Coordinates of C-alpha atoms in Angstrom, one line a residue:
X1 CA 178.6 -130.6 -61.7
X2 CA 177.0 -128.2 -59.1
X3 CA 173.5 -129.2 -58.0
X4 CA 171.7 -126.7 -55.7
X5 CA 168.9 -128.5 -53.8
X6 CA 166.2 -126.9 -51.7
X7 CA 163.3 -129.2 -50.7
X8 CA 163.9 -131.5 -53.7
X9 CA 163.2 -134.8 -51.9
X10 CA 160.8 -135.8 -54.7
X11 CA 163.4 -135.8 -57.5
X12 CA 166.9 -135.5 -56.0
X13 CA 167.8 -139.2 -55.9
X14 CA 166.9 -139.9 -59.5
X15 CA 168.6 -136.7 -60.6
X16 CA 171.9 -137.6 -58.9
X17 CA 171.6 -141.2 -60.3
X18 CA 171.3 -139.7 -63.8
X19 CA 174.5 -137.7 -63.2
X20 CA 176.4 -140.6 -61.9
X21 CA 175.5 -142.6 -65.0
X22 CA 176.9 -139.9 -67.4
X23 CA 179.5 -140.9 -69.9
X24 CA 182.3 -138.5 -68.9
X25 CA 185.9 -139.3 -68.0
X26 CA 186.6 -136.7 -65.3
X27 CA 183.6 -135.7 -63.3
X28 CA 182.7 -134.7 -59.7
X29 CA 179.1 -134.1 -58.5
X30 CA 178.7 -131.5 -55.8
X31 CA 175.1 -131.5 -54.4
X32 CA 174.6 -128.4 -52.3
X33 CA 171.7 -128.9 -49.8
X34 CA 170.5 -125.3 -49.2
X35 CA 169.0 -125.7 -45.8
X36 CA 166.2 -127.9 -47.0
X37 CA 163.3 -128.3 -44.6
X38 CA 162.1 -131.6 -46.1
X39 CA 163.9 -135.0 -46.4
X40 CA 166.3 -134.0 -49.2
X41 CA 169.5 -134.7 -47.1
X42 CA 168.0 -137.8 -45.6
X43 CA 167.2 -139.3 -49.0
X44 CA 170.7 -138.6 -50.2
X45 CA 172.1 -140.2 -47.0
X46 CA 170.0 -143.3 -47.5
X47 CA 170.5 -143.7 -51.3
X48 CA 174.3 -143.0 -51.5
X49 CA 175.6 -144.0 -48.0
X50 CA 177.0 -140.5 -47.2
X51 CA 179.8 -140.3 -44.7
X52 CA 181.0 -137.0 -43.0
X53 CA 184.3 -135.5 -44.2
X54 CA 186.2 -134.6 -41.1
X55 CA 188.5 -132.0 -42.7
X56 CA 187.6 -128.4 -42.5
X57 CA 186.8 -126.4 -45.6
X58 CA 190.2 -125.1 -46.7
X59 CA 189.3 -121.6 -47.6
X60 CA 186.5 -119.0 -47.3
X61 CA 183.5 -119.6 -49.5
X62 CA 181.3 -116.7 -50.4
X63 CA 178.1 -118.3 -49.2
X64 CA 176.0 -118.9 -46.0
X65 CA 177.8 -121.0 -43.4
X66 CA 178.5 -124.6 -44.3
X67 CA 177.2 -127.0 -41.7
X68 CA 178.9 -130.2 -43.0
X69 CA 180.5 -131.9 -46.0
X70 CA 179.8 -135.5 -46.9
X71 CA 181.2 -138.0 -49.4
X72 CA 179.5 -141.0 -50.7
X73 CA 180.8 -144.4 -49.5
X74 CA 179.5 -146.0 -52.7
X75 CA 180.3 -143.3 -55.3
X76 CA 183.6 -141.5 -54.6
X77 CA 182.8 -138.7 -57.1
X78 CA 179.7 -137.6 -55.2
X79 CA 180.2 -134.8 -52.6
X80 CA 177.2 -133.3 -50.6
X81 CA 177.5 -129.9 -49.0
X82 CA 175.0 -129.1 -46.2
X83 CA 174.7 -125.4 -45.7
X84 CA 172.3 -122.9 -44.2
X85 CA 169.7 -121.5 -46.5
X86 CA 170.9 -118.7 -48.8
X87 CA 169.1 -119.2 -52.1
X88 CA 170.0 -120.8 -55.4
X89 CA 172.8 -118.3 -56.3
X90 CA 174.4 -118.8 -52.8
X91 CA 174.4 -122.6 -53.3
X92 CA 175.9 -122.3 -56.8
X93 CA 178.7 -120.1 -55.4
X94 CA 179.4 -122.6 -52.7
X95 CA 179.8 -125.3 -55.4
X96 CA 181.9 -123.1 -57.7
X97 CA 184.3 -122.1 -54.9
X98 CA 184.6 -125.7 -53.6
X99 CA 185.7 -127.2 -56.9
X100 CA 189.1 -127.3 -58.5
X101 CA 187.8 -128.3 -61.9
X102 CA 188.4 -125.9 -64.9
X103 CA 184.7 -126.3 -66.0
X104 CA 181.6 -126.5 -63.9
X105 CA 178.1 -127.5 -65.0
X106 CA 175.2 -125.9 -63.2
X107 CA 172.3 -128.4 -63.0
X108 CA 168.9 -128.0 -61.3
X109 CA 168.1 -130.7 -58.7
X110 CA 164.9 -131.6 -60.6
X111 CA 166.8 -132.3 -63.8
X112 CA 167.8 -135.6 -65.5
X113 CA 170.7 -135.5 -67.9
X114 CA 171.0 -137.8 -70.9
X115 CA 174.0 -140.2 -70.7
X116 CA 176.1 -138.5 -73.4
X117 CA 174.8 -134.9 -72.8
X118 CA 177.8 -133.7 -70.8
X119 CA 180.3 -134.9 -73.5
X120 CA 178.2 -133.1 -76.2
X121 CA 177.8 -129.8 -74.3
X122 CA 181.5 -129.4 -73.6
X123 CA 182.3 -129.7 -77.4
X124 CA 182.8 -125.9 -77.9
X125 CA 185.4 -125.9 -75.1
X126 CA 187.3 -128.7 -76.9
X127 CA 187.1 -127.0 -80.3
X128 CA 188.2 -123.6 -79.0
X129 CA 189.4 -123.9 -75.4
X130 CA 190.9 -120.4 -75.1
X131 CA 187.9 -118.4 -76.3
X132 CA 184.8 -120.5 -75.1
X133 CA 183.5 -119.4 -71.7
X134 CA 180.0 -121.0 -71.6
X135 CA 177.8 -123.3 -73.4
X136 CA 174.2 -124.6 -72.9
X137 CA 172.1 -127.5 -74.0
X138 CA 168.4 -128.2 -74.7
X139 CA 165.9 -128.7 -71.9
X140 CA 162.9 -131.0 -72.4
X141 CA 159.9 -131.9 -70.4
X142 CA 160.0 -135.1 -68.4
X143 CA 156.4 -135.3 -67.3
X144 CA 154.9 -138.8 -68.1
X145 CA 158.3 -140.1 -69.3
X146 CA 159.5 -143.4 -68.0
X147 CA 162.7 -143.1 -65.9
X148 CA 164.9 -146.0 -64.9
X149 CA 168.2 -145.8 -63.1
X150 CA 168.3 -142.0 -63.5
X151 CA 167.8 -142.1 -67.3
X152 CA 164.8 -141.4 -69.5
X153 CA 164.0 -144.8 -71.1
X154 CA 160.7 -143.9 -72.8
X155 CA 159.6 -140.5 -74.0
X156 CA 155.9 -139.7 -73.7
X157 CA 153.9 -136.6 -74.2
X158 CA 152.2 -135.4 -71.1
X159 CA 148.5 -136.2 -70.9
X160 CA 147.3 -132.8 -69.8
X161 CA 147.1 -130.0 -72.3
X162 CA 148.8 -127.5 -70.0
X163 CA 152.0 -129.6 -69.7
X164 CA 151.7 -130.5 -73.4
X165 CA 151.7 -126.8 -74.4
X166 CA 154.8 -126.3 -72.4
X167 CA 156.5 -129.1 -74.3
X168 CA 155.8 -127.2 -77.5
X169 CA 157.0 -123.9 -75.8
X170 CA 160.3 -125.6 -74.8
X171 CA 160.9 -126.9 -78.3
X172 CA 160.2 -123.5 -79.8
X173 CA 162.4 -121.7 -77.2
X174 CA 165.5 -123.8 -77.8
X175 CA 165.2 -124.9 -81.5
X176 CA 164.0 -121.5 -82.7
X177 CA 165.1 -119.0 -80.1
X178 CA 168.4 -120.1 -78.5
X179 CA 169.7 -121.6 -81.8
X180 CA 169.0 -118.4 -83.7
X181 CA 170.6 -116.2 -81.0
X182 CA 173.7 -118.4 -81.0
X183 CA 174.0 -118.2 -84.8
X184 CA 173.9 -114.4 -84.4
X185 CA 176.7 -114.6 -81.8
X186 CA 174.3 -113.0 -79.3
X187 CA 173.2 -115.8 -76.9
X188 CA 172.3 -114.1 -73.6
X189 CA 170.5 -116.9 -71.8
X190 CA 171.7 -120.4 -70.8
X191 CA 169.2 -122.3 -68.9
X192 CA 170.0 -122.7 -65.2
X193 CA 168.9 -126.4 -65.5
X194 CA 171.9 -127.3 -67.7
X195 CA 174.8 -125.0 -68.6
X196 CA 178.6 -125.3 -68.5
X197 CA 180.9 -122.4 -67.6
X198 CA 184.6 -121.8 -67.2
X199 CA 185.1 -121.7 -63.5
X200 CA 187.7 -118.9 -63.5
X201 CA 185.6 -116.6 -65.6
X202 CA 182.6 -116.9 -63.3
X203 CA 184.8 -116.3 -60.3
X204 CA 186.2 -113.1 -62.0
X205 CA 182.7 -111.5 -62.0
X206 CA 182.2 -112.5 -58.3
X207 CA 180.1 -115.5 -59.0
X208 CA 176.3 -115.5 -59.0
X209 CA 174.5 -112.5 -57.7
X210 CA 172.4 -113.0 -54.6
X211 CA 169.9 -110.2 -55.3
X212 CA 168.4 -111.7 -58.5
X213 CA 165.8 -114.6 -58.9
X214 CA 166.9 -115.5 -62.5
X215 CA 170.6 -116.1 -61.9
X216 CA 171.0 -118.0 -65.1
X217 CA 170.1 -115.0 -67.3
X218 CA 172.0 -112.5 -65.1
X219 CA 175.3 -114.4 -65.1
X220 CA 175.4 -114.8 -68.9
X221 CA 174.7 -111.0 -69.4
X222 CA 177.3 -110.1 -66.9
X223 CA 179.9 -112.4 -68.6
X224 CA 179.2 -110.6 -71.9
X225 CA 179.7 -107.2 -70.2
X226 CA 182.8 -108.1 -68.2
X227 CA 184.6 -109.8 -71.2
X228 CA 183.7 -106.9 -73.6
X229 CA 184.9 -104.3 -71.1
X230 CA 188.2 -106.3 -70.7
X231 CA 188.4 -106.5 -74.5
X232 CA 188.6 -110.3 -74.5
X233 CA 187.7 -112.4 -77.5
X234 CA 185.2 -115.0 -76.3
X235 CA 182.4 -117.4 -77.3
X236 CA 179.2 -118.3 -75.6
X237 CA 177.6 -121.2 -77.4
X238 CA 174.4 -123.2 -77.6
X239 CA 174.6 -126.9 -78.5
X240 CA 171.2 -128.4 -79.5
X241 CA 172.2 -132.1 -79.2
X242 CA 172.7 -132.5 -75.5
X243 CA 169.4 -132.9 -73.6
X244 CA 168.4 -132.5 -70.0
X245 CA 164.9 -133.3 -68.7
X246 CA 162.9 -131.3 -66.2
X247 CA 159.5 -131.5 -64.6
X248 CA 157.1 -128.7 -65.6
X249 CA 154.1 -127.5 -63.6
X250 CA 150.8 -129.1 -64.3
X251 CA 148.5 -126.6 -62.6
X252 CA 147.9 -123.0 -63.6
X253 CA 148.6 -121.7 -60.1
X254 CA 152.1 -123.3 -60.0
X255 CA 152.8 -122.3 -63.6
X256 CA 151.7 -118.8 -62.9
X257 CA 154.1 -118.5 -60.0
X258 CA 157.0 -119.8 -62.1
X259 CA 156.3 -117.4 -65.0
X260 CA 155.8 -114.4 -62.8
X261 CA 159.2 -115.2 -61.2
X262 CA 160.8 -115.5 -64.7
X263 CA 159.3 -112.2 -65.8
X264 CA 160.4 -110.4 -62.6
X265 CA 163.9 -111.7 -63.0
X266 CA 164.0 -110.7 -66.7
X267 CA 163.1 -107.1 -65.8
X268 CA 165.7 -107.1 -63.0
X269 CA 168.4 -108.2 -65.4
X270 CA 167.3 -105.8 -68.2
X271 CA 167.4 -102.9 -65.8
X272 CA 170.8 -103.9 -64.4
X273 CA 172.3 -104.2 -67.9
X274 CA 170.6 -101.0 -69.3
X275 CA 174.0 -99.3 -69.9
X276 CA 174.8 -102.0 -72.5
X277 CA 171.9 -100.9 -74.7
X278 CA 172.9 -99.5 -78.2
X279 CA 176.6 -99.5 -77.4
X280 CA 178.9 -100.9 -80.1
X281 CA 181.6 -101.9 -77.6
X282 CA 179.2 -104.7 -76.5
X283 CA 178.9 -106.0 -80.1
X284 CA 175.7 -107.5 -81.3
X285 CA 174.6 -108.2 -77.7
X286 CA 174.4 -104.5 -76.9
X287 CA 173.5 -103.2 -80.3
X288 CA 170.7 -105.6 -81.3
X289 CA 170.0 -108.6 -79.1
X290 CA 169.3 -107.0 -75.7
X291 CA 167.1 -104.1 -77.1
X292 CA 165.2 -106.6 -79.3
X293 CA 164.9 -109.1 -76.5
X294 CA 163.5 -106.4 -74.2
X295 CA 161.0 -105.2 -76.7
X296 CA 159.8 -108.7 -77.6
X297 CA 159.9 -110.5 -74.2
X298 CA 159.5 -107.7 -71.6
X299 CA 157.4 -105.0 -73.3
X300 CA 155.5 -107.2 -75.9
X301 CA 153.2 -109.0 -73.4
X302 CA 152.4 -105.8 -71.6
X303 CA 151.4 -104.1 -74.9
X304 CA 149.5 -107.1 -76.0
X305 CA 147.6 -107.2 -72.7
X306 CA 146.7 -103.6 -73.0
X307 CA 145.4 -104.2 -76.5
X308 CA 142.9 -106.7 -75.2
X309 CA 141.4 -103.9 -73.3
X310 CA 141.6 -101.1 -75.9
X311 CA 140.4 -103.1 -78.9
X312 CA 136.9 -103.8 -77.7
X313 CA 136.7 -100.1 -76.6
X314 CA 137.8 -99.0 -80.1
X315 CA 135.2 -101.3 -81.7
X316 CA 132.5 -99.9 -79.5
X317 CA 133.5 -96.3 -80.3
X318 CA 133.6 -97.1 -84.0
X319 CA 137.2 -96.2 -84.5
X320 CA 138.6 -99.7 -85.0
X321 CA 139.6 -100.7 -88.6
X322 CA 138.3 -104.3 -88.4
X323 CA 139.9 -105.4 -91.7
X324 CA 143.4 -104.1 -90.6
X325 CA 142.9 -105.6 -87.2
X326 CA 142.1 -109.1 -88.6
X327 CA 145.0 -108.9 -91.1
X328 CA 147.4 -108.0 -88.3
X329 CA 146.0 -110.7 -86.0
X330 CA 146.4 -113.4 -88.7
X331 CA 150.0 -112.2 -89.3
X332 CA 151.0 -112.3 -85.7
X333 CA 149.3 -115.6 -85.0
X334 CA 150.8 -117.0 -88.2
X335 CA 154.3 -116.0 -87.2
X336 CA 153.8 -117.6 -83.8
X337 CA 152.5 -120.8 -85.3
X338 CA 155.4 -120.9 -87.8
X339 CA 158.0 -120.6 -85.0
X340 CA 156.2 -123.3 -82.9
X341 CA 155.9 -125.7 -85.9
X342 CA 159.6 -125.0 -86.8
X343 CA 160.6 -126.1 -83.3
X344 CA 158.5 -129.2 -83.5
X345 CA 159.7 -130.2 -87.0
X346 CA 163.3 -129.5 -85.9
X347 CA 162.8 -132.1 -83.2
X348 CA 161.2 -134.6 -85.6
X349 CA 163.7 -134.3 -88.3
X350 CA 166.8 -134.2 -86.1
X351 CA 166.1 -136.3 -83.0
X352 CA 162.7 -137.9 -83.3
X353 CA 162.3 -138.5 -79.6
X354 CA 158.5 -138.3 -80.0
X355 CA 158.1 -141.4 -82.2
X356 CA 154.3 -141.5 -82.2
X357 CA 152.7 -139.6 -85.1
X358 CA 149.8 -138.8 -82.8
X359 CA 152.2 -137.1 -80.4
X360 CA 153.6 -135.0 -83.2
X361 CA 150.1 -134.0 -84.4
X362 CA 149.2 -133.0 -80.8
X363 CA 152.3 -130.8 -80.6
X364 CA 151.4 -129.1 -83.9
X365 CA 147.9 -128.6 -82.6
X366 CA 149.2 -127.0 -79.4
X367 CA 151.1 -124.6 -81.5
X368 CA 147.8 -123.3 -82.8
X369 CA 145.8 -123.8 -79.6
X370 CA 148.1 -121.7 -77.4
X371 CA 147.0 -118.5 -79.3
X372 CA 143.4 -118.8 -78.0
X373 CA 143.3 -118.5 -74.2
X374 CA 146.8 -119.6 -73.1
X375 CA 148.6 -116.6 -74.8
X376 CA 146.1 -114.2 -73.3
X377 CA 146.6 -115.7 -69.9
X378 CA 150.3 -115.2 -70.2
X379 CA 149.8 -111.4 -70.7
X380 CA 147.9 -111.3 -67.4
X381 CA 150.8 -113.1 -65.8
X382 CA 153.2 -110.6 -67.3
X383 CA 151.2 -107.6 -65.9
X384 CA 151.0 -109.4 -62.5
X385 CA 154.8 -110.0 -62.6
X386 CA 155.3 -106.3 -63.4
X387 CA 153.2 -105.3 -60.4
X388 CA 155.2 -107.7 -58.2
X389 CA 158.5 -106.2 -59.5
X390 CA 157.4 -102.7 -58.8
X391 CA 156.3 -103.7 -55.3
X392 CA 159.8 -105.3 -54.7
X393 CA 158.5 -108.9 -54.4
X394 CA 161.4 -111.3 -53.8
X395 CA 159.7 -114.6 -53.3
X396 CA 160.7 -117.6 -55.3
X397 CA 157.3 -119.4 -55.3
X398 CA 156.7 -123.0 -54.3
X399 CA 156.8 -125.7 -57.0
X400 CA 155.0 -129.0 -56.6
X401 CA 157.0 -132.1 -57.6
X402 CA 155.4 -135.4 -58.3
X403 CA 158.8 -137.2 -59.0
X404 CA 160.2 -138.9 -62.0
X405 CA 159.1 -142.2 -63.7
X406 CA 157.5 -145.2 -62.1
X407 CA 159.5 -144.9 -58.9
X408 CA 158.0 -141.6 -57.9
X409 CA 156.5 -141.3 -54.5
X410 CA 152.8 -140.5 -54.0
X411 CA 151.9 -136.9 -54.5
X412 CA 150.6 -134.9 -51.7
X413 CA 146.9 -134.9 -50.9
X414 CA 144.6 -132.0 -51.2
X415 CA 145.0 -131.4 -47.5
X416 CA 148.7 -131.4 -47.9
X417 CA 148.4 -129.0 -50.9
X418 CA 146.5 -126.6 -48.6
X419 CA 149.2 -126.8 -46.1
X420 CA 151.7 -126.1 -48.9
X421 CA 149.8 -123.0 -49.8
X422 CA 149.9 -121.8 -46.2
X423 CA 153.5 -122.5 -46.0
X424 CA 154.2 -120.6 -49.2
X425 CA 152.4 -117.6 -47.8
X426 CA 154.5 -117.8 -44.7
X427 CA 157.6 -118.4 -46.9
X428 CA 156.8 -115.2 -48.8
X429 CA 156.7 -113.3 -45.6
X430 CA 160.0 -114.8 -44.7
X431 CA 161.7 -113.8 -47.9
X432 CA 160.4 -110.2 -47.6
X433 CA 161.9 -109.9 -44.2
X434 CA 158.7 -109.9 -42.1
X435 CA 159.2 -110.5 -38.5
X436 CA 157.0 -113.5 -38.3
X437 CA 157.7 -116.6 -36.3
X438 CA 156.8 -120.2 -36.8
X439 CA 157.3 -123.9 -36.1
X440 CA 160.3 -125.3 -38.0
X441 CA 162.0 -128.6 -38.1
X442 CA 165.6 -128.3 -37.1
X443 CA 168.3 -131.0 -37.2
X444 CA 170.6 -129.1 -34.9
X445 CA 168.9 -127.2 -32.1
X446 CA 171.2 -124.3 -31.0
X447 CA 170.7 -125.1 -27.3
X448 CA 171.4 -128.8 -27.7
X449 CA 173.3 -129.6 -30.9
X450 CA 172.8 -133.3 -30.7
X451 CA 169.0 -133.1 -30.6
X452 CA 166.5 -133.0 -33.4
X453 CA 163.0 -131.8 -33.1
X454 CA 160.3 -129.2 -34.0
X455 CA 160.7 -125.9 -32.2
X456 CA 158.9 -122.6 -32.2
X457 CA 161.5 -120.0 -33.2
X458 CA 161.4 -116.3 -33.8
X459 CA 164.4 -116.8 -36.1
X460 CA 165.5 -120.0 -37.7
X461 CA 168.8 -121.0 -36.1
X462 CA 171.8 -119.5 -37.8
X463 CA 170.4 -118.1 -41.0
X464 CA 168.4 -115.1 -39.8
X465 CA 165.2 -115.9 -41.7
X466 CA 161.8 -116.1 -40.0
X467 CA 160.5 -119.5 -39.2
X468 CA 157.5 -121.2 -40.8
X469 CA 155.7 -124.6 -40.9
X470 CA 157.1 -126.1 -44.1
X471 CA 155.3 -129.1 -45.7
X472 CA 157.0 -132.2 -47.0
X473 CA 156.2 -133.9 -50.3
X474 CA 156.2 -137.5 -48.9
X475 CA 153.7 -138.1 -46.0
X476 CA 155.6 -141.2 -45.1
X477 CA 158.9 -139.5 -44.3
X478 CA 159.8 -139.7 -40.6
X479 CA 156.7 -141.6 -39.6
X480 CA 157.0 -144.1 -36.8
X481 CA 155.0 -145.5 -33.9
X482 CA 154.9 -142.2 -32.0
X483 CA 154.2 -138.5 -32.2
X484 CA 155.5 -135.1 -31.2
X485 CA 155.2 -134.1 -27.5
X486 CA 156.2 -130.9 -25.8
X487 CA 159.1 -131.3 -23.3
X488 CA 161.0 -128.7 -21.3
X489 CA 164.2 -130.8 -21.4
X490 CA 166.2 -131.2 -24.6
X491 CA 169.1 -132.8 -22.6
X492 CA 170.9 -129.8 -21.3
X493 CA 169.0 -129.4 -18.1
X494 CA 167.7 -125.9 -18.9
X495 CA 164.1 -125.7 -17.9
X496 CA 163.6 -122.7 -20.1
X497 CA 164.4 -124.6 -23.3
X498 CA 161.2 -126.4 -24.4
X499 CA 160.2 -127.8 -27.7
X500 CA 158.5 -130.6 -29.6
X501 CA 160.3 -133.9 -29.8
X502 CA 159.3 -137.2 -31.4
X503 CA 158.6 -140.0 -28.9
X504 CA 156.8 -143.3 -28.6
X505 CA 155.8 -142.4 -25.1
X506 CA 153.2 -139.6 -24.8
X507 CA 153.6 -139.6 -21.0
X508 CA 156.9 -137.9 -21.5
X509 CA 155.1 -134.7 -22.5
X510 CA 155.1 -131.7 -20.2
X511 CA 152.2 -130.9 -18.0
X512 CA 148.4 -131.2 -18.5
X513 CA 148.3 -128.1 -20.7
X514 CA 148.3 -127.5 -24.4
X515 CA 148.9 -124.9 -27.1
X516 CA 146.6 -122.1 -28.1
X517 CA 146.5 -119.1 -30.4
X518 CA 146.4 -115.9 -28.4
X519 CA 146.3 -112.3 -29.7
X520 CA 149.6 -110.5 -29.9
X521 CA 148.8 -106.8 -30.3
X522 CA 146.0 -105.6 -32.6
X523 CA 146.9 -107.5 -35.8
X524 CA 149.0 -110.5 -34.8
X525 CA 148.6 -113.9 -33.1
X526 CA 151.1 -116.2 -31.6
X527 CA 151.1 -119.8 -30.3
X528 CA 151.7 -120.1 -26.6
X529 CA 151.7 -123.0 -24.0
X530 CA 148.8 -122.6 -21.6
X531 CA 146.7 -124.4 -19.1
X532 CA 143.7 -122.1 -19.7
X533 CA 141.9 -121.8 -23.0
X534 CA 139.8 -118.8 -21.8
X535 CA 142.0 -116.2 -23.5
X536 CA 142.6 -118.3 -26.7
X537 CA 141.4 -117.3 -30.1
X538 CA 138.3 -119.4 -30.7
X539 CA 138.1 -120.7 -27.2
X540 CA 140.2 -123.8 -27.8
X541 CA 143.6 -125.2 -28.4
X542 CA 145.8 -128.2 -29.3
X543 CA 146.4 -130.9 -26.7
X544 CA 148.3 -134.2 -26.9
X545 CA 146.3 -137.3 -26.6
X546 CA 147.4 -140.9 -26.6
X547 CA 144.2 -142.1 -28.3
X548 CA 143.0 -140.0 -31.2
X549 CA 140.2 -142.0 -32.9
X550 CA 141.7 -141.4 -36.4
X551 CA 145.3 -141.2 -35.7
X552 CA 148.1 -143.7 -36.4
X553 CA 150.6 -144.8 -33.8
X554 CA 150.6 -143.9 -30.1
X555 CA 149.1 -140.4 -30.2
X556 CA 148.6 -137.1 -31.9
X557 CA 147.5 -133.5 -31.6
X558 CA 143.8 -132.8 -31.5
X559 CA 141.8 -129.5 -31.3
X560 CA 139.7 -129.3 -28.2
X561 CA 137.9 -126.6 -26.1
X562 CA 138.5 -128.5 -22.8
X563 CA 141.7 -130.1 -21.6
X564 CA 139.7 -132.8 -19.8
X565 CA 138.2 -134.0 -23.0
X566 CA 141.5 -134.8 -24.8
X567 CA 140.1 -136.0 -28.1
X568 CA 137.0 -134.9 -30.1
X569 CA 135.4 -135.9 -33.3
X570 CA 138.0 -134.1 -35.4
X571 CA 141.5 -132.7 -35.2
X572 CA 145.0 -132.7 -36.4
X573 CA 146.5 -136.2 -36.2
X574 CA 149.6 -137.9 -37.4
X575 CA 149.0 -140.5 -40.1
X576 CA 151.2 -142.9 -41.9
X577 CA 149.9 -142.7 -45.4
X578 CA 148.4 -139.9 -47.6
X579 CA 145.6 -142.3 -48.5
X580 CA 144.6 -142.7 -44.8
X581 CA 144.6 -139.0 -44.4
X582 CA 142.2 -138.5 -47.3
X583 CA 140.0 -141.4 -46.2
X584 CA 139.8 -140.4 -42.6
X585 CA 139.2 -136.7 -43.3
X586 CA 141.9 -135.8 -40.8

């Protein structure tokens, strides 16, 4: 089981626990920490007693450099690979090339897998081992579900309508869409959250592509093309019984980022596979499924969005046949509602995980409700996604995680959410290759490998991407009785190598100065150490003080206009709990 993990501290422990609890006789879990800037690796260390594997990686892996490999002292089947950031596809490739198993299961780090799901999803490989190359299971929504020991113990429908509509969408997508395509022998998408593949077949096509943001869709289409070109008889199956659970966005902003990424990735894959269209050598996939899928999923929302503009204009000009329009509208809405209700009834008749009749009625209501507002919003998202695709947008988009079950950590405060938005903007610049710099937390400073700290870097050590201030989900991670101070000595005696280090003694900080924003050219600004705020943007800067009125511990950074003042009535301070931050207004 290959688990790519980037900034998944909120869910990674419960997710791995769910995999360790699976009923499967021969299983290895490979968690690939893709250069996370949060506490993902620390949480894995604490929860599973990770110990370094001293042996070198035995062969070249087509991924970014691997910094370390760890094995759990309590679960011998758990391996953690720590590598420099390269994206989800890069992490999957690291896992695929590091395993000697004949099958691998790609699982998202924010996914919980039912205890028998892995046994169920490999059934096609047992039935027809020579022909089956991939199979996928059903993904369900875990929001508001009760999770214990990595397993979903109580299934609840989300309280918010936005998450509830997504539950209905997932049921429709899998029990109407995927099941139908599988029966047509034309399944072209296996969810990246839970899918099993033959390791050798994926290696044959070079693994996962790095230049796509929907690697799950892309790899299945490429398998179809490769095996058809090689004239190999094969099967790609969907098995509805196995279930994996994932957390869905509960805000329109986060959902919009996710759906725009999905749309951009779909267009990328459709364009890359255009030579398969209407060619009989690719069977039903090339002759029917890909063209139909493109018309319905890629072009359909764009045409529908354009209609919302043209129809009022046609009515105003008197050229709209109102009776025909209403008939056509009822037909399209009716088909949509039928497919939604079919997905809901399939769940009720077959699995009945939503036992409350009220929850079932809510799901049926969502199947109607989504056509009035939500569906129109999705057409706007599709147009936005198209514009981003044409502009060459490559960003992944930040996703807020609140964690699974009752053991979830407190969610970030509004202030932290604002920081996340700023970090996402900076992250987008990083992914598009902008030459921005920033503060980053690094576990291994290049100049002093044994030292941890926060440094201002033009490029993050080793991976070539611009730096940025990245938020963490848990405000309590790393908090102690101390704060960050600037020091010019990281232990190697080089006075030119300064940076922020965590200490309980603010007197170790360097000089009487502070940090200020100064203009760098016409458009840019940079942070610089200075003893004079005169040239700073806004006439002020950040200084270290051992007594901030609102801060926790021994000190913190505050914004001042005068170094002699030290602390003012407001500023940026280090606090222990999110609740304190909200209460103190820091």
